[in-house]
Amino acid sequence: MKVLVAVKRVIDYNVKARVKPDKSGVDLNNVKMSMNPFCEIAVEEAVRLKEKGVASEIIVVSVGTKSSQEQLRTAMALGADRGILIESEDDLNALPIAKLLKSVVDKEQPDLILLGKQAIDSDNNQTGQMLAALSGYPQATFASNIDVVDGKAKVMREVDGGMQTIELNLPAVVTTDLRLNEPRYASLPNIMKAKKKPLDITNPDDLGVNIDSTLRMLEVEPPATRSAGVRVADVDELVDKLKNEARVI
Ligand code: AMP
């Protein structure tokens, strides 16, 4: 079984994002970049499927600048067999990315396609759903367990107030939620080995995909800053302030 995993290079989750002064986006200069955490979970799941003997090959694909090779190498150090970079300098949104991933799906014909449920930079939560629609494949979003048996994927999904289990015919698209697994760290020998794994570089023109955007980001704003709190001397003062200043009790 061939598994395709889409991984995105994003601002590291530990970094406090700074908005550019002209509000045109987040300032990525000299900022630590990493693999999107939900994509790490997707890679880990693919590696576990291979370790169980269910998957035979893991291909990782990323759409982005040359620097995204770093995240593809990380995925290969974690256990992916080969990588594909669809190189683009453009800041693409979900639909063009889904179209590019679809062209890789058409070429590679994977049985299972894993994506993160969302990228932590744009919080879109759209790409997997769009890819499933474009490919005409069934989809399971927010997966917290995946079993592949007899050519079908049984996926437990995190839904409001509980869990839902669904069965999908393969090929299928599955997006990963936080509790699906805990990704491993790459060992040094595996990081060295990953440098020798095949990494193909292509681009939207070569894939014949039109990446014209139908939406435009207008403005990004940082969250409102919280005003400083007040220290109270005792419970009486607290109750007094809640009653007479905040008027909440
Ligand atoms: P999003 O819909 O942008 O929140 O992203 C959801 C998931 O789609 C991510 O976790 C990735 O698996 C995949 N994805 C989004 N953007 C890219 C990209 N540029 N390259 C590869 N995969 C991507």
mmCIF file of C-alpha atoms and ligand atoms in Angstrom:
data_model
loop_
_atom_site.group_PDB
_atom_site.id
_atom_site.type_symbol
_atom_site.label_atom_id
_atom_site.label_comp_id
_atom_site.label_asym_id
_atom_site.label_seq_id
_atom_site.Cartn_x
_atom_site.Cartn_y
_atom_site.Cartn_z
ATOM 1 C CA MET A 1 0.000 0.000 0.000
ATOM 2 C CA LYS A 2 1.337 3.394 -1.038
ATOM 3 C CA VAL A 3 0.848 6.281 1.378
ATOM 4 C CA LEU A 4 1.211 9.912 0.345
ATOM 5 C CA VAL A 5 1.686 12.471 3.126
ATOM 6 C CA ALA A 6 1.416 16.224 2.546
ATOM 7 C CA VAL A 7 3.691 18.271 4.794
ATOM 8 C CA LYS A 8 3.827 22.029 5.137
ATOM 9 C CA ARG A 9 6.681 24.250 6.303
ATOM 10 C CA VAL A 10 5.280 26.719 8.827
ATOM 11 C CA ILE A 11 6.463 29.111 11.512
ATOM 12 C CA ASP A 12 7.514 26.996 14.518
ATOM 13 C CA TYR A 13 4.750 26.609 17.090
ATOM 14 C CA ASN A 14 7.012 27.987 19.851
ATOM 15 C CA VAL A 15 7.626 31.252 18.025
ATOM 16 C CA LYS A 16 5.492 34.281 18.843
ATOM 17 C CA ALA A 17 4.333 35.504 15.440
ATOM 18 C CA ARG A 18 5.076 39.161 14.604
ATOM 19 C CA VAL A 19 2.797 40.948 12.177
ATOM 20 C CA LYS A 20 4.525 43.137 9.559
ATOM 21 C CA PRO A 21 4.065 46.868 10.218
ATOM 22 C CA ASP A 22 2.003 47.273 7.008
ATOM 23 C CA LYS A 23 -0.297 44.395 8.172
ATOM 24 C CA SER A 24 0.351 42.543 4.911
ATOM 25 C CA GLY A 25 1.230 39.301 6.704
ATOM 26 C CA VAL A 26 3.382 37.652 9.361
ATOM 27 C CA ASP A 27 7.062 38.585 9.386
ATOM 28 C CA LEU A 28 9.022 35.415 8.593
ATOM 29 C CA ASN A 29 12.485 37.017 8.541
ATOM 30 C CA ASN A 30 14.913 35.194 10.851
ATOM 31 C CA VAL A 31 12.087 33.137 12.299
ATOM 32 C CA LYS A 32 12.445 29.433 13.120
ATOM 33 C CA MET A 33 10.438 27.328 10.667
ATOM 34 C CA SER A 34 9.363 23.700 11.217
ATOM 35 C CA MET A 35 7.069 21.019 9.914
ATOM 36 C CA ASN A 36 3.432 21.778 10.735
ATOM 37 C CA PRO A 37 2.687 19.730 13.919
ATOM 38 C CA PHE A 38 -0.370 18.015 12.400
ATOM 39 C CA CYS A 39 1.761 17.008 9.388
ATOM 40 C CA GLU A 40 4.297 15.446 11.804
ATOM 41 C CA ILE A 41 1.432 13.374 13.186
ATOM 42 C CA ALA A 42 0.493 12.364 9.619
ATOM 43 C CA VAL A 43 4.094 11.283 8.883
ATOM 44 C CA GLU A 44 4.244 9.339 12.164
ATOM 45 C CA GLU A 45 1.016 7.526 11.305
ATOM 46 C CA ALA A 46 2.347 6.568 7.873
ATOM 47 C CA VAL A 47 5.558 5.262 9.460
ATOM 48 C CA ARG A 48 3.545 3.212 11.977
ATOM 49 C CA LEU A 49 1.491 1.731 9.105
ATOM 50 C CA LYS A 50 4.746 0.762 7.407
ATOM 51 C CA GLU A 51 6.126 -0.738 10.614
ATOM 52 C CA LYS A 52 2.937 -2.824 10.923
ATOM 53 C CA GLY A 53 3.504 -4.109 7.387
ATOM 54 C CA VAL A 54 0.366 -2.354 6.105
ATOM 55 C CA ALA A 55 2.144 0.331 4.069
ATOM 56 C CA SER A 56 4.945 -0.497 1.665
ATOM 57 C CA GLU A 57 6.011 2.977 0.550
ATOM 58 C CA ILE A 58 5.702 6.444 2.060
ATOM 59 C CA ILE A 59 5.996 9.496 -0.177
ATOM 60 C CA VAL A 60 6.051 12.975 1.326
ATOM 61 C CA VAL A 61 5.087 16.019 -0.698
ATOM 62 C CA SER A 62 5.333 19.706 0.039
ATOM 63 C CA VAL A 63 4.366 22.842 -1.846
ATOM 64 C CA GLY A 64 6.613 25.774 -1.059
ATOM 65 C CA THR A 65 9.953 27.454 -1.555
ATOM 66 C CA LYS A 66 13.299 25.634 -1.819
ATOM 67 C CA SER A 67 13.544 25.778 1.983
ATOM 68 C CA SER A 68 10.681 23.288 2.273
ATOM 69 C CA GLN A 69 13.258 20.637 1.358
ATOM 70 C CA GLU A 70 14.277 20.854 5.027
ATOM 71 C CA GLN A 71 10.856 19.602 6.179
ATOM 72 C CA LEU A 72 10.842 16.881 3.488
ATOM 73 C CA ARG A 73 14.256 15.698 4.727
ATOM 74 C CA THR A 74 12.915 15.689 8.297
ATOM 75 C CA ALA A 75 9.972 13.543 7.160
ATOM 76 C CA MET A 76 12.410 11.180 5.448
ATOM 77 C CA ALA A 77 14.496 11.026 8.636
ATOM 78 C CA LEU A 78 11.316 9.996 10.453
ATOM 79 C CA GLY A 79 10.770 7.156 7.977
ATOM 80 C CA ALA A 80 9.354 8.400 4.655
ATOM 81 C CA ASP A 81 10.978 6.760 1.614
ATOM 82 C CA ARG A 82 11.100 9.665 -0.815
ATOM 83 C CA GLY A 83 10.034 13.263 -1.215
ATOM 84 C CA ILE A 84 8.506 15.554 -3.808
ATOM 85 C CA LEU A 85 8.880 19.308 -3.629
ATOM 86 C CA ILE A 86 6.500 21.377 -5.729
ATOM 87 C CA GLU A 87 8.521 24.531 -5.774
ATOM 88 C CA SER A 88 6.714 27.863 -5.786
ATOM 89 C CA GLU A 89 7.670 31.284 -4.466
ATOM 90 C CA ASP A 90 4.007 32.299 -4.344
ATOM 91 C CA ASP A 91 2.120 32.371 -1.078
ATOM 92 C CA LEU A 92 -0.550 29.929 -2.252
ATOM 93 C CA ASN A 93 -3.868 29.358 -0.562
ATOM 94 C CA ALA A 94 -5.731 26.095 -0.083
ATOM 95 C CA LEU A 95 -7.356 25.583 -3.500
ATOM 96 C CA PRO A 96 -4.199 25.919 -5.647
ATOM 97 C CA ILE A 97 -2.358 23.724 -3.122
ATOM 98 C CA ALA A 98 -5.088 21.082 -3.304
ATOM 99 C CA LYS A 99 -4.915 21.202 -7.131
ATOM 100 C CA LEU A 100 -1.140 20.702 -7.016
ATOM 101 C CA LEU A 101 -1.484 17.804 -4.566
ATOM 102 C CA LYS A 102 -4.175 16.302 -6.819
ATOM 103 C CA SER A 103 -1.720 16.241 -9.740
ATOM 104 C CA VAL A 104 0.710 14.270 -7.553
ATOM 105 C CA VAL A 105 -2.123 11.935 -6.524
ATOM 106 C CA ASP A 106 -2.940 11.349 -10.208
ATOM 107 C CA LYS A 107 0.679 10.516 -10.955
ATOM 108 C CA GLU A 108 1.523 8.446 -7.874
ATOM 109 C CA GLN A 109 -1.855 6.743 -7.345
ATOM 110 C CA PRO A 110 -1.483 6.348 -3.557
ATOM 111 C CA ASP A 111 -3.967 4.168 -1.654
ATOM 112 C CA LEU A 112 -4.035 6.472 1.353
ATOM 113 C CA ILE A 113 -3.412 10.213 1.487
ATOM 114 C CA LEU A 114 -2.671 11.738 4.865
ATOM 115 C CA LEU A 115 -2.730 15.451 5.643
ATOM 116 C CA GLY A 116 -2.790 17.473 8.822
ATOM 117 C CA LYS A 117 -6.222 18.685 9.881
ATOM 118 C CA GLN A 118 -4.909 22.231 9.638
ATOM 119 C CA ALA A 119 -1.782 24.243 9.125
ATOM 120 C CA ILE A 120 -0.996 26.295 12.228
ATOM 121 C CA ASP A 121 0.054 29.334 10.198
ATOM 122 C CA SER A 122 -3.137 29.955 8.229
ATOM 123 C CA ASP A 123 -5.564 27.781 10.265
ATOM 124 C CA ASN A 124 -7.414 27.036 7.032
ATOM 125 C CA ASN A 125 -8.562 23.452 7.661
ATOM 126 C CA GLN A 126 -9.434 23.217 3.950
ATOM 127 C CA THR A 127 -6.732 21.465 1.942
ATOM 128 C CA GLY A 128 -7.617 17.840 2.772
ATOM 129 C CA GLN A 129 -11.298 18.439 2.119
ATOM 130 C CA MET A 130 -10.582 20.150 -1.209
ATOM 131 C CA LEU A 131 -8.154 17.421 -2.267
ATOM 132 C CA ALA A 132 -10.748 14.732 -1.499
ATOM 133 C CA ALA A 133 -13.374 16.583 -3.556
ATOM 134 C CA LEU A 134 -11.009 17.191 -6.498
ATOM 135 C CA SER A 135 -9.909 13.540 -6.479
ATOM 136 C CA GLY A 136 -13.409 12.159 -5.968
ATOM 137 C CA TYR A 137 -12.137 10.169 -2.968
ATOM 138 C CA PRO A 138 -13.871 9.601 0.383
ATOM 139 C CA GLN A 139 -12.500 11.612 3.273
ATOM 140 C CA ALA A 140 -12.228 11.357 7.037
ATOM 141 C CA THR A 141 -11.250 14.537 8.835
ATOM 142 C CA PHE A 142 -9.961 14.906 12.440
ATOM 143 C CA ALA A 143 -8.767 11.297 12.700
ATOM 144 C CA SER A 144 -7.755 10.040 16.127
ATOM 145 C CA ASN A 145 -7.361 6.398 15.080
ATOM 146 C CA ILE A 146 -6.752 4.743 11.712
ATOM 147 C CA ASP A 147 -6.948 1.007 10.965
ATOM 148 C CA VAL A 148 -6.481 -0.355 7.487
ATOM 149 C CA VAL A 149 -8.060 -3.764 6.943
ATOM 150 C CA ASP A 150 -9.109 -5.558 3.742
ATOM 151 C CA GLY A 151 -8.662 -2.567 1.472
ATOM 152 C CA LYS A 152 -10.697 -0.274 3.716
ATOM 153 C CA ALA A 153 -9.732 2.352 6.266
ATOM 154 C CA LYS A 154 -11.598 2.437 9.554
ATOM 155 C CA VAL A 155 -11.193 5.892 11.020
ATOM 156 C CA MET A 156 -12.248 7.171 14.412
ATOM 157 C CA ARG A 157 -13.002 10.884 14.198
ATOM 158 C CA GLU A 158 -13.089 13.471 16.945
ATOM 159 C CA VAL A 159 -16.453 15.173 16.736
ATOM 160 C CA ASP A 160 -18.192 17.565 19.135
ATOM 161 C CA GLY A 161 -18.819 15.745 22.387
ATOM 162 C CA GLY A 162 -17.575 12.326 21.309
ATOM 163 C CA MET A 163 -16.084 10.014 18.726
ATOM 164 C CA GLN A 164 -17.429 8.768 15.419
ATOM 165 C CA THR A 165 -16.080 5.730 13.555
ATOM 166 C CA ILE A 166 -16.443 5.521 9.794
ATOM 167 C CA GLU A 167 -15.227 3.113 7.139
ATOM 168 C CA LEU A 168 -13.809 4.380 3.854
ATOM 169 C CA ASN A 169 -13.038 2.599 0.616
ATOM 170 C CA LEU A 170 -9.466 3.169 -0.465
ATOM 171 C CA PRO A 171 -8.064 5.312 -1.981
ATOM 172 C CA ALA A 172 -9.083 7.850 0.626
ATOM 173 C CA VAL A 173 -8.028 11.137 2.165
ATOM 174 C CA VAL A 174 -7.583 11.305 5.944
ATOM 175 C CA THR A 175 -6.666 14.371 7.986
ATOM 176 C CA THR A 176 -4.983 13.918 11.345
ATOM 177 C CA ASP A 177 -6.034 15.258 14.727
ATOM 178 C CA LEU A 178 -3.801 15.869 17.746
ATOM 179 C CA ARG A 179 -4.553 12.646 19.610
ATOM 180 C CA LEU A 180 -3.843 10.267 16.697
ATOM 181 C CA ASN A 181 -0.293 9.581 17.905
ATOM 182 C CA GLU A 182 2.782 11.139 19.442
ATOM 183 C CA PRO A 183 5.426 11.709 16.773
ATOM 184 C CA ARG A 184 8.910 10.303 17.387
ATOM 185 C CA TYR A 185 12.132 12.255 17.188
ATOM 186 C CA ALA A 186 14.486 11.600 14.295
ATOM 187 C CA SER A 187 17.712 9.864 15.311
ATOM 188 C CA LEU A 188 21.037 11.201 14.083
ATOM 189 C CA PRO A 189 21.793 8.129 11.927
ATOM 190 C CA ASN A 190 18.335 8.467 10.322
ATOM 191 C CA ILE A 191 18.926 12.180 9.684
ATOM 192 C CA MET A 192 22.151 11.222 7.871
ATOM 193 C CA LYS A 193 20.413 8.431 5.910
ATOM 194 C CA ALA A 194 17.592 10.814 4.895
ATOM 195 C CA LYS A 195 20.101 12.999 3.032
ATOM 196 C CA LYS A 196 20.532 10.190 0.519
ATOM 197 C CA LYS A 197 16.845 9.450 -0.043
ATOM 198 C CA PRO A 198 15.373 10.590 -3.397
ATOM 199 C CA LEU A 199 13.837 14.041 -3.514
ATOM 200 C CA ASP A 200 12.203 15.135 -6.792
ATOM 201 C CA ILE A 201 11.713 18.805 -7.450
ATOM 202 C CA THR A 202 8.961 19.969 -9.750
ATOM 203 C CA ASN A 203 6.850 23.113 -10.116
ATOM 204 C CA PRO A 204 3.255 24.139 -10.956
ATOM 205 C CA ASP A 205 4.088 24.779 -14.649
ATOM 206 C CA ASP A 206 5.631 21.339 -15.107
ATOM 207 C CA LEU A 207 2.581 19.806 -13.441
ATOM 208 C CA GLY A 208 0.316 21.868 -15.724
ATOM 209 C CA VAL A 209 -1.628 23.274 -12.782
ATOM 210 C CA ASN A 210 -3.158 26.741 -12.863
ATOM 211 C CA ILE A 211 -2.382 28.335 -9.491
ATOM 212 C CA ASP A 212 -4.238 31.609 -10.078
ATOM 213 C CA SER A 213 -5.815 32.636 -6.823
ATOM 214 C CA THR A 214 -9.495 33.378 -6.425
ATOM 215 C CA LEU A 215 -9.042 34.964 -3.038
ATOM 216 C CA ARG A 216 -6.755 37.641 -1.686
ATOM 217 C CA MET A 217 -5.658 38.187 1.888
ATOM 218 C CA LEU A 218 -6.467 41.780 2.779
ATOM 219 C CA GLU A 219 -5.011 42.318 6.227
ATOM 220 C CA VAL A 220 -3.483 40.550 9.209
ATOM 221 C CA GLU A 221 -3.745 41.967 12.712
ATOM 222 C CA PRO A 222 -2.088 40.814 15.925
ATOM 223 C CA PRO A 223 -4.396 39.857 18.787
ATOM 224 C CA ALA A 224 -5.466 42.732 21.053
ATOM 225 C CA THR A 225 -3.023 43.186 23.940
ATOM 226 C CA ARG A 226 -4.415 42.491 27.385
ATOM 227 C CA SER A 227 -4.254 45.315 29.903
ATOM 228 C CA ALA A 228 -2.331 44.626 33.101
ATOM 229 C CA GLY A 229 -4.195 43.001 36.000
ATOM 230 C CA VAL A 230 -4.709 44.461 39.481
ATOM 231 C CA ARG A 231 -3.307 42.887 42.644
ATOM 232 C CA VAL A 232 -5.777 42.885 45.551
ATOM 233 C CA ALA A 233 -4.836 42.743 49.228
ATOM 234 C CA ASP A 234 -7.504 40.293 50.392
ATOM 235 C CA VAL A 235 -10.757 38.520 49.545
ATOM 236 C CA ASP A 236 -12.865 41.442 50.835
ATOM 237 C CA GLU A 237 -11.193 43.831 48.394
ATOM 238 C CA LEU A 238 -11.662 41.278 45.583
ATOM 239 C CA VAL A 239 -15.369 40.895 46.317
ATOM 240 C CA ASP A 240 -15.742 44.666 46.568
ATOM 241 C CA LYS A 241 -14.081 45.191 43.173
ATOM 242 C CA LEU A 242 -16.094 42.431 41.506
ATOM 243 C CA LYS A 243 -19.292 43.945 42.912
ATOM 244 C CA ASN A 244 -18.695 47.656 42.492
ATOM 245 C CA GLU A 245 -16.112 48.008 39.693
ATOM 246 C CA ALA A 246 -16.550 45.019 37.411
ATOM 247 C CA ARG A 247 -20.216 44.646 38.470
ATOM 248 C CA VAL A 248 -20.138 40.935 37.742
ATOM 249 C CA ILE A 249 -21.511 39.672 41.076
HETATM 250 P P1 AMP B 1 -4.738 23.905 5.765
HETATM 251 O O1 AMP B 1 -5.928 23.496 4.961
HETATM 252 O O2 AMP B 1 -3.942 25.017 5.112
HETATM 253 O O3 AMP B 1 -5.097 24.242 7.185
HETATM 254 O O4 AMP B 1 -3.717 22.677 5.801
HETATM 255 C C1 AMP B 1 -4.143 21.372 6.143
HETATM 256 C C2 AMP B 1 -3.107 20.375 5.705
HETATM 257 O O5 AMP B 1 -2.971 20.441 4.275
HETATM 258 C C3 AMP B 1 -1.695 20.561 6.243
HETATM 259 O O6 AMP B 1 -1.530 19.997 7.524
HETATM 260 C C4 AMP B 1 -0.888 19.788 5.188
HETATM 261 O O7 AMP B 1 -0.993 18.388 5.405
HETATM 262 C C5 AMP B 1 -1.636 20.146 3.897
HETATM 263 N N1 AMP B 1 -1.011 21.352 3.297
HETATM 264 C C6 AMP B 1 -1.408 22.634 3.387
HETATM 265 N N2 AMP B 1 -0.551 23.442 2.736
HETATM 266 C C7 AMP B 1 0.422 22.646 2.228
HETATM 267 C C8 AMP B 1 1.605 22.866 1.462
HETATM 268 N N3 AMP B 1 1.986 24.089 1.097
HETATM 269 N N4 AMP B 1 2.360 21.793 1.128
HETATM 270 C C9 AMP B 1 1.992 20.546 1.500
HETATM 271 N N5 AMP B 1 0.898 20.279 2.220
HETATM 272 C C10 AMP B 1 0.115 21.300 2.581
#
